[in-house]
């Protein structure tokens, strides 16, 4: 989990077949939640992006994308950093 100022990005790993419910972990302060779901045992992962407000695009990952485990770490990290930047861009007077 990365927390910068008033924004909060959470990364959740879920091995359950049901969608992650943000009420499971107290995430009332989470503005963006990146959920990772392993798909069987084939080194593929489905990504869900849950956001509280309308934000500018932040990637490289998008909602419901499927990625290989070979690039998962780098893409999740970059997406979390870019999500935090998108959240900060909404702050009045932020430069």
C-alpha positions as MATLAB code, in Angstrom:
seq = 'XXXXXXXXXXXXXXXXXXXXXXXXXXXXXXXXXXXXXXXXXXXXXXXXXXXXXXXXXXXXXXXXXXXXXXXXXXXXXXXXXXXXXXXXXXXXXXX';
ca = [
       0.000    0.000    0.000;
       1.322    3.439   -0.892;
       0.056    6.563    0.842;
       0.985   10.070   -0.291;
      -0.729   13.054    1.248;
      -4.496   12.837    0.795;
      -4.452   10.024   -1.749;
      -4.358    6.338   -1.075;
      -3.650    3.492   -3.475;
      -4.099   -0.078   -2.238;
      -2.918   -3.258   -3.946;
      -4.896   -6.388   -3.042;
      -3.997   -9.994   -3.896;
      -7.067  -12.248   -3.967;
      -7.111  -15.978   -4.636;
     -10.878  -16.207   -4.229;
     -13.211  -16.638   -7.207;
     -15.528  -13.871   -5.987;
     -14.840  -10.208   -6.656;
     -13.039   -8.337   -3.892;
     -15.380   -6.270   -1.693;
     -13.807   -3.044   -0.489;
     -15.648   -3.462    2.815;
     -13.481   -6.509    3.686;
     -10.518   -4.324    4.592;
     -11.364   -0.935    5.980;
     -10.734    1.001    2.801;
     -12.870    4.056    3.307;
      -9.733    6.072    2.615;
      -8.704    4.088   -0.469;
      -9.163    6.191   -3.565;
      -7.831    3.504   -5.903;
      -7.735   -0.259   -5.309;
      -5.739   -2.517   -7.632;
      -6.952   -6.130   -7.235;
      -4.870   -9.034   -8.554;
      -6.556  -12.382   -9.243;
      -4.399  -15.394  -10.260;
      -5.996  -17.409  -13.093;
      -5.593  -21.166  -12.499;
      -1.924  -22.136  -12.528;
      -1.007  -20.734  -15.928;
       1.002  -17.669  -14.760;
      -1.761  -15.289  -15.901;
      -3.430  -12.698  -13.694;
      -6.649  -10.696  -14.028;
      -6.522   -7.114  -12.791;
      -9.444   -5.078  -11.437;
      -9.092   -1.342  -10.875;
     -11.623    0.181   -8.467;
     -11.616    3.952   -8.064;
     -13.779    6.288   -6.012;
     -13.787    9.296   -8.259;
     -13.480   10.145  -11.916;
      -9.734   10.349  -12.480;
      -7.645   11.007  -15.567;
      -6.326    7.844  -17.222;
      -3.503    6.189  -15.341;
      -1.894    3.040  -16.607;
      -0.289    0.945  -17.802;
      -2.832   -1.515  -16.332;
      -6.541   -1.028  -17.008;
      -9.652   -2.619  -15.498;
     -10.178   -6.306  -16.383;
      -6.878   -6.695  -18.207;
      -5.071  -10.047  -18.116;
      -1.281  -10.034  -17.823;
       1.547  -12.540  -17.531;
       3.297  -13.080  -14.223;
       6.566  -12.162  -15.938;
       5.522   -8.490  -16.091;
       3.001   -8.348  -13.237;
       5.248   -6.740  -10.613;
       6.526   -3.957  -12.841;
       3.074   -3.147  -14.245;
       1.366   -3.094  -10.832;
       4.082   -0.849   -9.409;
       3.889    1.574  -12.346;
       0.088    1.633  -12.196;
       0.116    2.364   -8.439;
       2.591    5.224   -8.923;
       0.581    6.654  -11.818;
      -2.676    6.316   -9.846;
      -1.129    8.331   -6.999;
      -0.038   10.972   -9.512;
      -3.553   11.086  -11.012;
      -5.020   11.535   -7.539;
      -2.612   14.357   -6.712;
      -3.427   16.075  -10.013;
      -6.980   16.591   -8.687;
      -5.728   18.655   -5.719;
      -6.305   22.373   -6.229;
      -3.000   24.175   -6.687;
      -0.926   20.978   -6.964;
       2.137   21.339   -9.189;
];
